[in-house]
Tab-separated table of C-alpha atoms and ligand atoms in Angstrom:
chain	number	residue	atom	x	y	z
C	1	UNK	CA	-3.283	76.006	11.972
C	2	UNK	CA	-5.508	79.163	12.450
C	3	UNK	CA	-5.389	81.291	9.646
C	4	UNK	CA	-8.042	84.085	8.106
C	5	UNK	CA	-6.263	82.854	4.822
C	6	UNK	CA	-7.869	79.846	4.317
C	7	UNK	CA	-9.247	78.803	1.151
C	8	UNK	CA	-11.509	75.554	-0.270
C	9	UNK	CA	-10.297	73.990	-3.450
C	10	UNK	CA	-12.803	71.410	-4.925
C	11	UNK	CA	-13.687	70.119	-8.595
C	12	UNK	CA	-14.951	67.209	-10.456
C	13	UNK	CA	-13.107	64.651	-12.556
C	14	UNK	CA	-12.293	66.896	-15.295
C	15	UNK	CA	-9.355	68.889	-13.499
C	16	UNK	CA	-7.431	66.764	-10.848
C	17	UNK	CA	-4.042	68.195	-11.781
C	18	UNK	CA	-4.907	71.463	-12.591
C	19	UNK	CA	-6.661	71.993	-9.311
C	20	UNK	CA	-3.535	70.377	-7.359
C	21	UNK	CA	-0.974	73.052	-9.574
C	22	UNK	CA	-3.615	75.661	-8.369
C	23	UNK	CA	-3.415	73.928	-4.928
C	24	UNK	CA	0.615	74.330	-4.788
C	25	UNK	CA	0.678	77.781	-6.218
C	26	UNK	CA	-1.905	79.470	-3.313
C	27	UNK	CA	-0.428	77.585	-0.712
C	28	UNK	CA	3.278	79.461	-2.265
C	29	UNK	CA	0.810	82.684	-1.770
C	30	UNK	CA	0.619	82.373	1.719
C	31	UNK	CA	-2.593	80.839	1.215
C	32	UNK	CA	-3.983	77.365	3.856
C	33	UNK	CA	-5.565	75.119	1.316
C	34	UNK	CA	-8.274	72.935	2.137
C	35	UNK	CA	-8.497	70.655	-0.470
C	36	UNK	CA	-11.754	68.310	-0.606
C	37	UNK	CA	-10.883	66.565	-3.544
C	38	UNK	CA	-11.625	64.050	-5.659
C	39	UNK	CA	-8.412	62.507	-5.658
C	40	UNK	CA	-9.246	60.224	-9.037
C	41	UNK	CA	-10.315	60.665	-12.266
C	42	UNK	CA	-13.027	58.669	-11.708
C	43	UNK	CA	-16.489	60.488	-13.144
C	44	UNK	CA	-17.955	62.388	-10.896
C	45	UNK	CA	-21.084	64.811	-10.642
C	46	UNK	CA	-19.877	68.308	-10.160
C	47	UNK	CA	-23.152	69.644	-8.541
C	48	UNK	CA	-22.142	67.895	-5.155
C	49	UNK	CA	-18.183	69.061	-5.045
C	50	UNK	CA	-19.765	72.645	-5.683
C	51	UNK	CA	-21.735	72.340	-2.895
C	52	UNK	CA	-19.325	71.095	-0.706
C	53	UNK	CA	-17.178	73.596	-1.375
C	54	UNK	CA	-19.342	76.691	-1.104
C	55	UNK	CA	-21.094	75.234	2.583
C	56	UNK	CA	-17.514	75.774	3.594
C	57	UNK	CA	-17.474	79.313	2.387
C	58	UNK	CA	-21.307	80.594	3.346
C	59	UNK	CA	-20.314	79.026	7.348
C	60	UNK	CA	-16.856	81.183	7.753
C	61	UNK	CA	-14.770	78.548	7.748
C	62	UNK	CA	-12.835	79.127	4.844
C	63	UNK	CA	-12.684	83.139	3.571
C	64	UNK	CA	-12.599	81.829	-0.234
C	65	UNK	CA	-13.536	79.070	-2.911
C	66	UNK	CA	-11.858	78.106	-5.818
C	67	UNK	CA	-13.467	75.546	-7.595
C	68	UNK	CA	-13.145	73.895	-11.237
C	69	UNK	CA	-14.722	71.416	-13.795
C	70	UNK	CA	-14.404	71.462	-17.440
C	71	UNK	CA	-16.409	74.380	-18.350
C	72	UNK	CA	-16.225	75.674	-14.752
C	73	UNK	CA	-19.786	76.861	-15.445
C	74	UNK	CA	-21.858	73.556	-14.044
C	75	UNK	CA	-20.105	73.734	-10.619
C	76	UNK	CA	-20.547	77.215	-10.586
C	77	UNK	CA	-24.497	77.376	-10.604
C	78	UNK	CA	-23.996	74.146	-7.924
C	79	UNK	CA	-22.438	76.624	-5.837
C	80	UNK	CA	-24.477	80.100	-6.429
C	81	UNK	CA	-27.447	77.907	-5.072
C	82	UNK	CA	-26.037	77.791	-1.445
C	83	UNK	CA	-27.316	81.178	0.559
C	84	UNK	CA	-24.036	83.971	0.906
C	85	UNK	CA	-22.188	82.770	-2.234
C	86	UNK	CA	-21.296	84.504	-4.890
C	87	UNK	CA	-19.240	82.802	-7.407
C	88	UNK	CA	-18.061	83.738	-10.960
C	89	UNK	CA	-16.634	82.053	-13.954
C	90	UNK	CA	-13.129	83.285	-14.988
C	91	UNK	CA	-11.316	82.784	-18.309
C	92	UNK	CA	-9.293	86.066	-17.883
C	93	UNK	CA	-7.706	87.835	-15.628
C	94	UNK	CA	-9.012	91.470	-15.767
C	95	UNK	CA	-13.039	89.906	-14.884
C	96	UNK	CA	-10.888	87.458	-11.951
C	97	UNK	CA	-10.156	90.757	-10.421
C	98	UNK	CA	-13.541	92.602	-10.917
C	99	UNK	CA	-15.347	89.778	-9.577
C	100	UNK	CA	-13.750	90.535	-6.324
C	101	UNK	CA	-13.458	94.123	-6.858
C	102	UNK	CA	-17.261	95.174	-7.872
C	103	UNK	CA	-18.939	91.624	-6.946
C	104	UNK	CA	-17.562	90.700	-3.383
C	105	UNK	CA	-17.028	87.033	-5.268
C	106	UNK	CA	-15.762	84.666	-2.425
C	107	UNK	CA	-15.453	82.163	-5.287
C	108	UNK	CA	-13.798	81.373	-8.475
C	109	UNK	CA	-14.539	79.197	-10.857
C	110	UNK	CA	-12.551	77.988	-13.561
C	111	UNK	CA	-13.064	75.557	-16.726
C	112	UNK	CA	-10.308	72.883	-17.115
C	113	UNK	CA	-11.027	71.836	-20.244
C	114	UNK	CA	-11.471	75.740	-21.696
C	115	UNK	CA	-8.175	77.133	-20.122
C	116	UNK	CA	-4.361	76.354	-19.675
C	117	UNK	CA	-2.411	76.056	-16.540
C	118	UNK	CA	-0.379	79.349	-17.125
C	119	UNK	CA	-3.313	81.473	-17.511
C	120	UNK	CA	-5.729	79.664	-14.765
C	121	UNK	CA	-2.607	80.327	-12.272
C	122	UNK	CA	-2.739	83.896	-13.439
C	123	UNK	CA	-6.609	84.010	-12.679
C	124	UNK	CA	-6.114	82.660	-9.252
C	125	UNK	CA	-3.446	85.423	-8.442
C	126	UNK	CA	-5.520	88.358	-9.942
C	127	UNK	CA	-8.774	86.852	-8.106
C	128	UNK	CA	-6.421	86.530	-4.452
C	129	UNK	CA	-4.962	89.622	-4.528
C	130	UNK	CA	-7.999	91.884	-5.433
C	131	UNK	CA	-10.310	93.490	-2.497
C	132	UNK	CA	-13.925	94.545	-2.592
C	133	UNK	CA	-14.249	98.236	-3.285
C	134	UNK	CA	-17.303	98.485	-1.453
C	135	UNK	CA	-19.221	102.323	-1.887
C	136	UNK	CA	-21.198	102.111	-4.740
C	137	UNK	CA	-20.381	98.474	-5.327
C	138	UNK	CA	-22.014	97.314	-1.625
C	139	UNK	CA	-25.901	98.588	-2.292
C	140	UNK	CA	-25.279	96.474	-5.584
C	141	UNK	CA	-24.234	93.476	-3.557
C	142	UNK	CA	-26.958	93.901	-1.059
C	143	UNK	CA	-28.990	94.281	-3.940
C	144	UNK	CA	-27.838	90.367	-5.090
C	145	UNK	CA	-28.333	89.124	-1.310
C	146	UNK	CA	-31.841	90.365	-0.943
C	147	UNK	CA	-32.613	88.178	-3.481
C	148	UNK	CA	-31.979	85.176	-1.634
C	149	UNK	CA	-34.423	86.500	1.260
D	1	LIG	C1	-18.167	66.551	-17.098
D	1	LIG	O1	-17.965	65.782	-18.217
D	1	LIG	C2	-18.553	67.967	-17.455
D	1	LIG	O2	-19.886	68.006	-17.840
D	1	LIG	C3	-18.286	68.884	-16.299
D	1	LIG	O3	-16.938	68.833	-15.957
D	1	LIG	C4	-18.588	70.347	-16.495
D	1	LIG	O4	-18.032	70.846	-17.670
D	1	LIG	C5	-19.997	70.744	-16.333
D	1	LIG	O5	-20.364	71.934	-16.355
């Protein structure tokens, strides 16, 4: 399926189900998940699932990134070292939606082990259905990507 809805889910060991509720509830969004896994709760190192995830987000092929472990912060500085990424760290919703709004975040990450299911799903919606304001916003991002020249 060709889609410019598509979005990577990834996460360590810390967050199988919550990542495969998250999984269900985009794809009832309208959302294609690609969902790299790990399948088990076998230990992990999150610094290679962030990458994965975020090389699928800095080449086009997927618009977004959600990705998780159990602060959501270690996975998070995995991905924000791959060039064109710019991830955040949600435990709310209001920040979920100004990371997109103010940021241009094209990922999300989350902390398993620091919030519930209710409220991540609530996250995931507010970071989905927000849109980059641009104006005085885009110098500030251009502002973040010159510093990865
Ligand atoms: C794994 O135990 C844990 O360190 C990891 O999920 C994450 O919280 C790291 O930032």
């Amino acid at each position: 399926m060709t889609t410019n809805k598509r979005i990577i889910l990834s996460s360590d060991h810390a967050d199988i189900d919550l990542r495969q509720a998250i999984a269900k509830h985009i794809k009832a969004l309208g959302w294609e998940v690609v969902d790299i896994g790990p399948t088990t709760s076998e230990s992990t190192d999150y610094p290679k699932h962030g990458e994965a995830a975020a090389q699928r987000v800095a080449s086009g092929d997927c618009q977004l990134g959600i990705i998780l472990c159990g602060t959501g912060q270690g996975i998070m500085m995995a991905a924000n070292k791959i060039k064109g990424i710019r991830c955040g760290v949600c435990t709310d919703t209001f920040s979920a939606r100004m990371i997109r709004q103010h940021n241009d975040a094209n990922m999300l990450s989350l902390g398993a082990r620091v919030i519930g299911e209710g409220l991540a799903l609530d996250i995931v919606g507010a970071f989905l259905s927000a849109r980059f304001e641009g104006g005085r916003h885009a110098k500030r991002v251009d502002m973040i990507k010159a510093l990865e020249e």
